C-alpha cells in the first residue's frame, strides 16, 4: 500500500534561503505538473527545469527549479521530483498544500529511506548509515558513515555469506550423499578449518564495535586530581571557553562537568571532576564519589599534579586506573617544576608538563591524548561496527557458530543439527542488512556447480 501512494515533504531544514520539497511515488510527475507550468511526463530523466508554482486561482506562488528523476534511478527507486523553492515558510507550506490537494500525502519520518530499502536501492545497514551521515560531527564519524553507506559492511557480510554457503553446502553434501561410498566430499577437518576462519572474521568485526562506539559517541576522558590543582582551568583551556568555574577556594567543583572537543578528527568527551581530598562536606563527598565513577567509565585518565605526589596517592591512582590509558600532567610549570624520583612508578606512563593558565604545553598534551586513544587510521576499505544492533547480531552469530565448532569436534553431533546452527548464523548476519538468507536452491546450485559429487 505504501508504494502505491505518492508522498511529499520538506527535505531541508526550515529557515534557510532555499528549501527543497521532495515528491516520490507513482503520481509524482502528475502532482508536480498540476501545480506548475511543466509537463513532467515529457521531461528527460536527471534534468533540471525552471518553472513557476501556480495555485488554483492562477497566482504565482514562487519561481522554482524542478529536478526530475525516473524510476529506478532515484533515491527511492520510484519516479521522483525535487522542487527547489525560496525558503519562506509561507511558500514552502503553500507548495506542500497544493501537492496534497493534487494527490500527494505527507511523508512519514524516514519514509523516503524506507522506500529506498523496500525497492532494493540499499540494505538496512546502508539505510542506518544515512542517519549516521546526517549526524556526523567530525572527520572520523563522517568517514565511517560514508563507508557504511557505500556498502562497506554489506560487502564484508557478503564475503562471510559466501563462506557460510560453502560450509552449509559441504554439510548438505555430507548429509545427502554420505551413504554413497563412491562419492567424494570434504572431511570434518576441512569443515573445521573453514568454520574457524569464519569465526575469526566474526570476532574481528565484533571487536571493532568498541572503537566504533568510541568514535561515534566520543572518547571519555576524566580529568582528576586534588583540589586547586588546575583541573577546571585545564578544561577551560582545552575547550577555549570558560565552561567551568575557576576559584582558589578548595572544593569549588562539586559535580562532574562534561564537554567535547575534536582532536585530529576524533571527538573526545572531557569530564572535569571534583577534587580528591578528605572532607566532611556531604555535597563535596558526593562529588568525589562521582569522580571515581568518572574514572571507571573513562577510557583515558588525566591525572593533574602540581607537587610531588605521596607514595600512597600514586598507588591509589594506579589502582583506580587499571586497564585505562593514564596521562600524568604536571601543571603550573610557569610557577615551579617538580622532579619525579627516578625509581617512581610514574615513569612508566606518559608524562606531560603544562601551564593550563598560560597555555604552555597544551599542544603536546593534545597530541598525547590522541595517541592514548589508540584509534587506528581509518580508510575507505576499513569496516568498523558502530551500531549496537549490528554488534548484537554478530554476538548471536558467534554463539551459534560456536555450537557448530563444538559439534565438528565430536562425532556425536549429526550433520543436520550442524546445518541448522549454520542457518541460524546466516539468519543473525542477515538481520544486519535485512537480506542474505540462504535458500535451498542456492545450496543445491553451489553443491552441483563447485563440488565433485561423483565420477
Coordinates of C-alpha atoms in Angstrom, one line a residue:
X1 CA 0.0 0.0 0.0
X2 CA 2.9 2.3 0.9
X3 CA 4.4 2.0 -2.6
X4 CA 1.0 2.9 -4.3
X5 CA 0.9 6.3 -2.6
X6 CA 2.8 9.4 -3.6
X7 CA 4.4 11.3 -0.8
X8 CA 5.9 14.8 -0.3
X9 CA 7.8 16.6 2.4
X10 CA 10.3 19.3 3.0
X11 CA 13.8 17.7 2.7
X12 CA 15.8 20.7 4.1
X13 CA 15.8 22.4 7.4
X14 CA 13.4 25.3 7.7
X15 CA 14.7 28.8 8.0
X16 CA 17.2 28.9 5.2
X17 CA 17.4 30.9 2.0
X18 CA 16.3 27.9 0.0
X19 CA 14.0 24.9 0.7
X20 CA 13.7 21.6 -1.2
X21 CA 10.5 19.7 -1.4
X22 CA 10.8 16.1 -2.4
X23 CA 8.0 14.2 -4.1
X24 CA 8.1 10.5 -4.7
X25 CA 5.7 7.8 -5.9
X26 CA 3.7 6.7 -9.0
X27 CA 1.9 10.1 -9.3
X28 CA 4.9 12.4 -8.6
X29 CA 5.0 13.7 -12.2
X30 CA 1.2 14.3 -12.3
X31 CA 1.2 16.1 -9.0
X32 CA 4.1 18.5 -9.9
X33 CA 2.6 19.1 -13.4
X34 CA -0.7 20.0 -11.8
X35 CA 0.9 22.8 -9.7
X36 CA 3.3 24.1 -12.2
X37 CA 3.7 25.1 -15.9
X38 CA 5.6 21.8 -16.6
X39 CA 4.6 18.6 -18.2
X40 CA 6.9 16.3 -16.2
X41 CA 6.0 13.1 -18.2
X42 CA 7.6 14.6 -21.3
X43 CA 10.8 15.6 -19.5
X44 CA 14.0 13.6 -19.7
X45 CA 15.4 11.9 -16.5
X46 CA 18.1 13.6 -14.5
X47 CA 17.3 17.1 -15.8
X48 CA 16.6 20.4 -14.1
X49 CA 13.9 22.9 -15.3
X50 CA 12.8 26.4 -14.4
X51 CA 9.1 26.9 -13.8
X52 CA 6.5 28.6 -11.6
X53 CA 4.3 27.1 -8.9
X54 CA 0.8 28.4 -9.5
X55 CA -2.3 28.0 -7.3
X56 CA -5.9 27.3 -8.4
X57 CA -6.6 31.0 -8.8
X58 CA -3.7 31.3 -11.2
X59 CA -1.5 33.2 -8.7
X60 CA 2.2 32.6 -8.9
X61 CA 3.5 31.2 -5.5
X62 CA 7.2 31.0 -6.4
X63 CA 9.7 30.7 -9.2
X64 CA 11.4 27.3 -8.7
X65 CA 13.8 24.8 -10.2
X66 CA 12.4 21.2 -10.6
X67 CA 14.7 18.2 -10.8
X68 CA 13.3 15.1 -12.5
X69 CA 14.3 11.5 -11.6
X70 CA 12.8 8.5 -13.2
X71 CA 12.4 5.0 -11.6
X72 CA 14.5 3.1 -10.8
X73 CA 17.3 5.8 -11.0
X74 CA 16.3 7.9 -8.0
X75 CA 16.9 7.8 -4.2
X76 CA 13.7 5.9 -3.5
X77 CA 13.8 3.8 -6.7
X78 CA 10.5 5.5 -7.7
X79 CA 9.6 8.4 -10.0
X80 CA 10.7 11.4 -8.0
X81 CA 10.7 15.2 -8.3
X82 CA 12.6 17.7 -6.2
X83 CA 11.3 21.3 -6.1
X84 CA 13.8 23.9 -5.1
X85 CA 11.9 26.9 -3.7
X86 CA 12.8 30.1 -1.8
X87 CA 13.0 29.4 1.9
X88 CA 9.9 31.3 3.0
X89 CA 7.8 29.2 5.4
X90 CA 4.7 30.6 3.6
X91 CA 6.0 29.5 0.2
X92 CA 7.0 26.0 1.4
X93 CA 3.8 25.3 3.2
X94 CA 1.8 26.6 0.3
X95 CA 3.6 24.3 -2.2
X96 CA 3.1 21.3 0.0
X97 CA -0.6 22.2 0.5
X98 CA -1.0 22.3 -3.3
X99 CA 0.7 19.0 -3.8
X100 CA -1.5 17.4 -1.2
X101 CA -4.6 18.8 -3.0
X102 CA -3.3 17.0 -6.1
X103 CA -2.9 13.5 -4.8
X104 CA 0.1 13.5 -2.5
X105 CA 0.2 12.9 1.2
X106 CA 2.8 14.0 3.8
X107 CA 5.7 11.6 4.1
X108 CA 6.2 9.9 7.4
X109 CA 9.6 10.2 9.2
X110 CA 12.2 8.2 7.4
X111 CA 9.8 7.1 4.7
X112 CA 12.0 8.0 1.7
X113 CA 14.8 5.9 3.0
X114 CA 12.4 3.1 3.9
X115 CA 11.1 3.1 0.3
X116 CA 14.7 3.0 -0.9
X117 CA 15.3 -0.1 1.2
X118 CA 12.0 -1.8 0.1
X119 CA 12.8 -1.0 -3.5
X120 CA 16.3 -2.6 -3.3
X121 CA 18.2 0.7 -3.5
X122 CA 20.0 0.0 -0.2
X123 CA 20.1 -2.6 2.6
X124 CA 19.3 -2.0 6.2
X125 CA 22.9 -1.2 7.2
X126 CA 23.1 1.4 4.4
X127 CA 19.8 2.9 5.5
X128 CA 21.1 3.3 9.0
X129 CA 24.2 4.9 7.6
X130 CA 22.1 7.7 6.2
X131 CA 21.1 8.8 9.7
X132 CA 24.7 8.4 10.8
X133 CA 25.9 10.6 7.9
X134 CA 23.5 13.3 8.8
X135 CA 24.5 13.2 12.5
X136 CA 28.3 13.0 11.7
X137 CA 30.1 15.7 13.6
X138 CA 33.8 15.1 12.7
X139 CA 36.0 13.6 10.1
X140 CA 36.1 10.1 11.7
X141 CA 32.3 9.7 12.1
X142 CA 31.8 11.1 8.6
X143 CA 34.3 8.5 7.1
X144 CA 32.6 5.6 9.0
X145 CA 29.1 6.7 7.8
X146 CA 30.3 7.1 4.2
X147 CA 32.0 3.7 4.2
X148 CA 28.8 2.1 5.6
X149 CA 26.6 4.0 3.1
X150 CA 28.8 2.8 0.2
X151 CA 28.3 -0.8 1.4
X152 CA 31.4 -1.5 3.4
X153 CA 29.6 -3.6 6.0
X154 CA 27.4 -5.2 3.4
X155 CA 30.4 -6.2 1.3
X156 CA 32.1 -7.8 4.3
X157 CA 29.0 -9.7 5.2
X158 CA 28.6 -10.9 1.6
X159 CA 32.1 -12.4 1.9
X160 CA 31.0 -14.2 5.1
X161 CA 27.8 -15.3 3.4
X162 CA 29.8 -16.9 0.5
X163 CA 31.9 -18.8 3.0
X164 CA 28.9 -19.9 5.1
X165 CA 27.2 -21.0 1.9
X166 CA 30.2 -23.2 1.1
X167 CA 30.2 -24.6 4.6
X168 CA 26.5 -25.2 4.5
X169 CA 26.9 -26.9 1.1
X170 CA 29.6 -29.2 2.4
X171 CA 27.3 -30.3 5.3
X172 CA 24.4 -30.8 3.0
X173 CA 26.6 -32.8 0.7
X174 CA 27.6 -35.0 3.6
X175 CA 24.0 -35.5 4.6
X176 CA 22.7 -36.2 1.1
X177 CA 25.4 -38.4 -0.2
X178 CA 27.1 -39.9 2.8
X179 CA 25.6 -43.4 2.1
X180 CA 27.4 -43.5 -1.3
X181 CA 30.9 -44.7 -0.8
X182 CA 31.9 -43.8 -4.3
X183 CA 31.2 -40.1 -3.8
X184 CA 33.9 -37.7 -2.5
X185 CA 33.1 -34.8 -0.2
X186 CA 35.1 -32.7 2.3
X187 CA 36.0 -34.3 5.6
X188 CA 35.5 -32.8 9.0
X189 CA 39.0 -31.3 9.0
X190 CA 38.1 -29.1 6.1
X191 CA 34.8 -28.2 7.7
X192 CA 36.5 -27.2 11.0
X193 CA 39.2 -25.1 9.2
X194 CA 36.5 -23.2 7.3
X195 CA 34.4 -22.7 10.4
X196 CA 37.4 -21.4 12.3
X197 CA 38.2 -18.9 9.6
X198 CA 34.6 -17.6 9.6
X199 CA 34.7 -17.5 13.4
X200 CA 37.8 -15.3 13.4
X201 CA 36.2 -12.9 10.9
X202 CA 33.1 -12.5 13.0
X203 CA 35.2 -11.9 16.1
X204 CA 37.2 -9.3 14.3
X205 CA 34.1 -7.4 13.3
X206 CA 32.6 -7.6 16.8
X207 CA 35.8 -6.4 18.4
X208 CA 35.7 -3.3 16.2
X209 CA 32.5 -2.2 17.9
X210 CA 34.5 -0.7 20.9
X211 CA 36.4 1.5 18.6
X212 CA 33.3 2.4 16.6
X213 CA 31.4 3.4 19.7
X214 CA 34.3 5.5 20.9
X215 CA 34.5 7.3 17.6
X216 CA 30.7 7.7 17.4
X217 CA 29.9 8.7 21.0
X218 CA 33.2 10.5 21.8
X219 CA 36.1 9.0 23.8
X220 CA 35.6 9.7 27.5
X221 CA 38.5 11.5 29.2
X222 CA 38.4 12.1 33.0
X223 CA 40.4 15.0 34.5
X224 CA 41.3 14.1 38.1
X225 CA 43.5 15.3 40.9
X226 CA 43.5 17.1 44.2
X227 CA 41.6 20.3 44.8
X228 CA 43.1 23.5 43.3
X229 CA 45.5 21.6 41.1
X230 CA 44.0 23.3 38.0
X231 CA 41.5 20.8 36.6
X232 CA 38.8 23.3 35.8
X233 CA 41.4 25.7 34.3
X234 CA 42.7 22.9 32.1
X235 CA 39.1 22.0 30.9
X236 CA 38.5 25.7 30.0
X237 CA 41.9 25.9 28.2
X238 CA 41.1 22.7 26.1
X239 CA 37.6 24.0 25.3
X240 CA 38.8 27.5 24.7
X241 CA 35.8 28.6 26.8
X242 CA 35.0 29.5 30.4
X243 CA 33.0 26.3 30.9
X244 CA 33.9 25.5 34.5
X245 CA 34.1 27.9 37.4
X246 CA 37.7 28.6 38.5
X247 CA 38.4 29.7 42.1
X248 CA 41.2 29.5 44.7
X249 CA 38.7 28.1 47.2
X250 CA 39.1 24.4 47.8
X251 CA 36.2 22.2 46.7
X252 CA 34.7 24.7 44.1
X253 CA 33.9 21.9 41.7
X254 CA 31.4 19.6 43.4
X255 CA 30.0 17.8 40.4
X256 CA 31.2 16.4 37.0
X257 CA 31.2 18.9 34.1
X258 CA 31.3 17.5 30.6
X259 CA 32.1 18.9 27.1
X260 CA 33.6 17.8 23.9
X261 CA 36.4 18.9 21.6
X262 CA 37.8 17.4 18.3
X263 CA 41.5 16.4 18.2
X264 CA 42.7 15.4 14.8
X265 CA 39.2 14.5 13.6
X266 CA 38.3 12.4 16.7
X267 CA 35.8 13.6 19.3
X268 CA 36.9 13.5 23.0
X269 CA 34.4 13.9 25.9
X270 CA 36.2 15.6 28.7
X271 CA 34.9 15.3 32.2
X272 CA 36.0 17.8 34.9
X273 CA 35.7 16.2 38.3
X274 CA 35.6 17.2 42.0
X275 CA 39.0 17.4 43.6
X276 CA 40.0 14.3 45.6
X277 CA 40.6 15.1 49.3
X278 CA 39.3 14.2 52.8
X279 CA 36.2 16.3 53.6
X280 CA 33.2 16.3 55.9
X281 CA 31.1 18.3 53.4
X282 CA 28.4 15.8 52.3
X283 CA 27.8 17.5 49.0
X284 CA 31.5 17.5 48.2
X285 CA 31.7 13.9 49.2
X286 CA 29.1 13.0 46.6
X287 CA 31.1 14.9 44.1
X288 CA 34.2 12.9 45.0
X289 CA 32.3 9.7 44.6
X290 CA 31.3 10.8 41.1
X291 CA 35.0 11.5 40.4
X292 CA 35.8 7.8 40.9
X293 CA 32.7 6.8 38.8
X294 CA 34.0 9.0 36.0
X295 CA 37.4 7.3 36.2
X296 CA 35.8 3.9 35.9
X297 CA 33.9 5.0 32.8
X298 CA 36.7 6.9 31.2
X299 CA 39.0 5.4 28.5
X300 CA 41.7 7.9 29.3
X301 CA 42.5 9.5 32.7
X302 CA 44.4 12.8 33.0
X303 CA 45.9 13.0 36.5
X304 CA 46.9 16.6 37.3
X305 CA 49.7 17.2 39.9
X306 CA 51.4 20.4 40.9
X307 CA 53.7 18.9 43.5
X308 CA 55.4 15.6 44.1
X309 CA 52.6 13.1 44.9
X310 CA 52.8 11.0 48.0
X311 CA 53.5 7.2 47.5
X312 CA 50.0 6.3 48.8
X313 CA 48.5 8.8 46.3
X314 CA 50.5 7.1 43.5
X315 CA 49.3 3.7 44.4
X316 CA 45.7 4.8 44.8
X317 CA 45.6 6.4 41.3
X318 CA 47.3 3.4 39.7
X319 CA 44.9 1.1 41.3
X320 CA 41.9 3.1 40.1
X321 CA 43.2 3.4 36.5
X322 CA 44.0 -0.2 35.8
X323 CA 43.2 -1.0 32.1
X324 CA 43.0 2.7 31.4
X325 CA 45.3 5.0 29.5
X326 CA 46.8 7.2 32.2
X327 CA 48.5 10.5 31.4
X328 CA 50.3 12.3 34.2
X329 CA 50.2 16.1 33.8
X330 CA 52.4 18.4 35.9
X331 CA 50.6 21.7 35.9
X332 CA 51.6 25.3 36.8
X333 CA 55.2 24.9 35.4
X334 CA 55.1 28.7 34.9
X335 CA 55.4 28.9 38.7
X336 CA 57.5 25.9 39.5
X337 CA 58.7 22.5 38.2
X338 CA 58.9 19.3 40.2
X339 CA 61.2 16.4 39.8
X340 CA 59.8 12.9 39.9
X341 CA 62.0 10.4 41.7
X342 CA 63.9 8.1 39.2
X343 CA 62.5 5.0 40.8
X344 CA 58.9 6.2 40.8
X345 CA 56.3 4.0 39.1
X346 CA 55.1 7.2 37.3
X347 CA 58.0 7.0 34.8
X348 CA 56.1 4.1 33.1
X349 CA 53.4 6.4 32.0
X350 CA 53.1 9.4 29.6
X351 CA 54.2 12.5 31.4
X352 CA 53.4 16.0 30.1
X353 CA 54.4 19.4 31.6
X354 CA 51.9 22.3 31.1
X355 CA 50.6 25.5 32.3
X356 CA 46.9 25.4 31.9
X357 CA 46.6 29.1 32.8
X358 CA 49.2 30.3 30.1
X359 CA 48.6 27.6 27.6
X360 CA 52.2 26.2 27.7
X361 CA 52.4 22.6 26.7
X362 CA 48.7 22.2 25.6
X363 CA 49.6 21.2 22.0
X364 CA 51.9 18.4 23.4
X365 CA 49.0 17.3 25.8
X366 CA 46.5 17.1 22.9
X367 CA 49.0 15.0 20.9
X368 CA 49.4 12.7 24.0
X369 CA 45.7 12.4 24.4
X370 CA 45.2 11.5 20.7
X371 CA 47.9 8.8 20.9
X372 CA 46.5 7.4 24.1
X373 CA 43.1 6.8 22.4
X374 CA 44.9 4.4 20.1
X375 CA 42.4 4.9 17.3
X376 CA 43.6 3.2 14.1
X377 CA 43.8 5.3 11.0
X378 CA 40.5 4.9 9.1
X379 CA 40.4 4.3 5.3
X380 CA 37.6 3.7 2.9
X381 CA 38.3 0.0 3.0
X382 CA 38.0 -0.3 6.8
X383 CA 34.9 -1.9 8.2
X384 CA 34.2 -0.8 11.8
X385 CA 30.9 -1.6 13.6
X386 CA 29.3 1.4 15.1
X387 CA 25.7 0.2 15.5
X388 CA 24.6 -1.6 18.7
X389 CA 22.1 -3.6 16.6
X390 CA 24.8 -4.9 14.3
X391 CA 27.0 -5.8 17.3
X392 CA 24.2 -7.8 19.0
X393 CA 23.6 -9.7 15.7
X394 CA 27.3 -10.5 15.5
X395 CA 27.4 -11.8 19.1
X396 CA 24.4 -14.1 18.3
X397 CA 26.1 -15.3 15.2
X398 CA 29.3 -16.0 17.2
X399 CA 27.3 -18.0 19.7
X400 CA 25.6 -20.1 17.1
X401 CA 28.9 -20.7 15.2
X402 CA 30.5 -21.8 18.5
X403 CA 27.9 -24.6 18.6
X404 CA 28.9 -25.6 15.1
X405 CA 32.6 -25.6 16.0
X406 CA 31.8 -27.7 19.1
X407 CA 29.8 -30.1 17.1
X408 CA 32.5 -30.5 14.5
X409 CA 34.9 -31.6 17.2
X410 CA 32.7 -34.5 18.2
X411 CA 31.2 -37.3 16.2
X412 CA 28.1 -37.4 18.3
X413 CA 26.5 -34.3 16.7
X414 CA 24.7 -35.1 13.5
X415 CA 25.2 -33.0 10.4
X416 CA 21.6 -31.9 10.2
X417 CA 21.9 -30.2 13.6
X418 CA 25.1 -28.5 12.5
X419 CA 23.4 -27.4 9.3
X420 CA 20.5 -25.9 11.4
X421 CA 23.0 -23.9 13.6
X422 CA 24.7 -22.7 10.4
X423 CA 21.4 -21.4 9.1
X424 CA 20.9 -19.6 12.5
X425 CA 24.3 -17.9 11.9
X426 CA 23.2 -16.8 8.5
X427 CA 19.9 -15.5 9.9
X428 CA 21.8 -13.5 12.5
X429 CA 24.0 -11.9 9.9
X430 CA 21.0 -11.3 7.6
X431 CA 19.4 -9.2 10.3
X432 CA 22.1 -6.6 9.9
X433 CA 21.4 -6.0 6.2
X434 CA 17.8 -7.2 6.0
X435 CA 18.8 -9.6 3.3
X436 CA 21.1 -12.6 2.7
X437 CA 19.2 -15.7 3.8
X438 CA 20.5 -18.8 2.0
X439 CA 17.8 -20.7 0.1
X440 CA 17.7 -24.4 -0.6
X441 CA 18.1 -23.7 -4.3
X442 CA 21.3 -21.8 -3.6
X443 CA 22.8 -24.7 -1.6
X444 CA 21.9 -27.2 -4.3
X445 CA 23.4 -25.0 -7.1
X446 CA 26.5 -24.5 -5.1
X447 CA 26.9 -28.2 -4.5
X448 CA 26.5 -29.2 -8.1
X449 CA 28.5 -26.3 -9.5
X450 CA 31.5 -26.3 -7.3
X451 CA 31.8 -29.8 -5.8
X452 CA 32.7 -33.1 -7.2
X453 CA 29.8 -35.4 -6.3
X454 CA 30.7 -38.4 -8.3
X455 CA 32.7 -39.7 -11.2

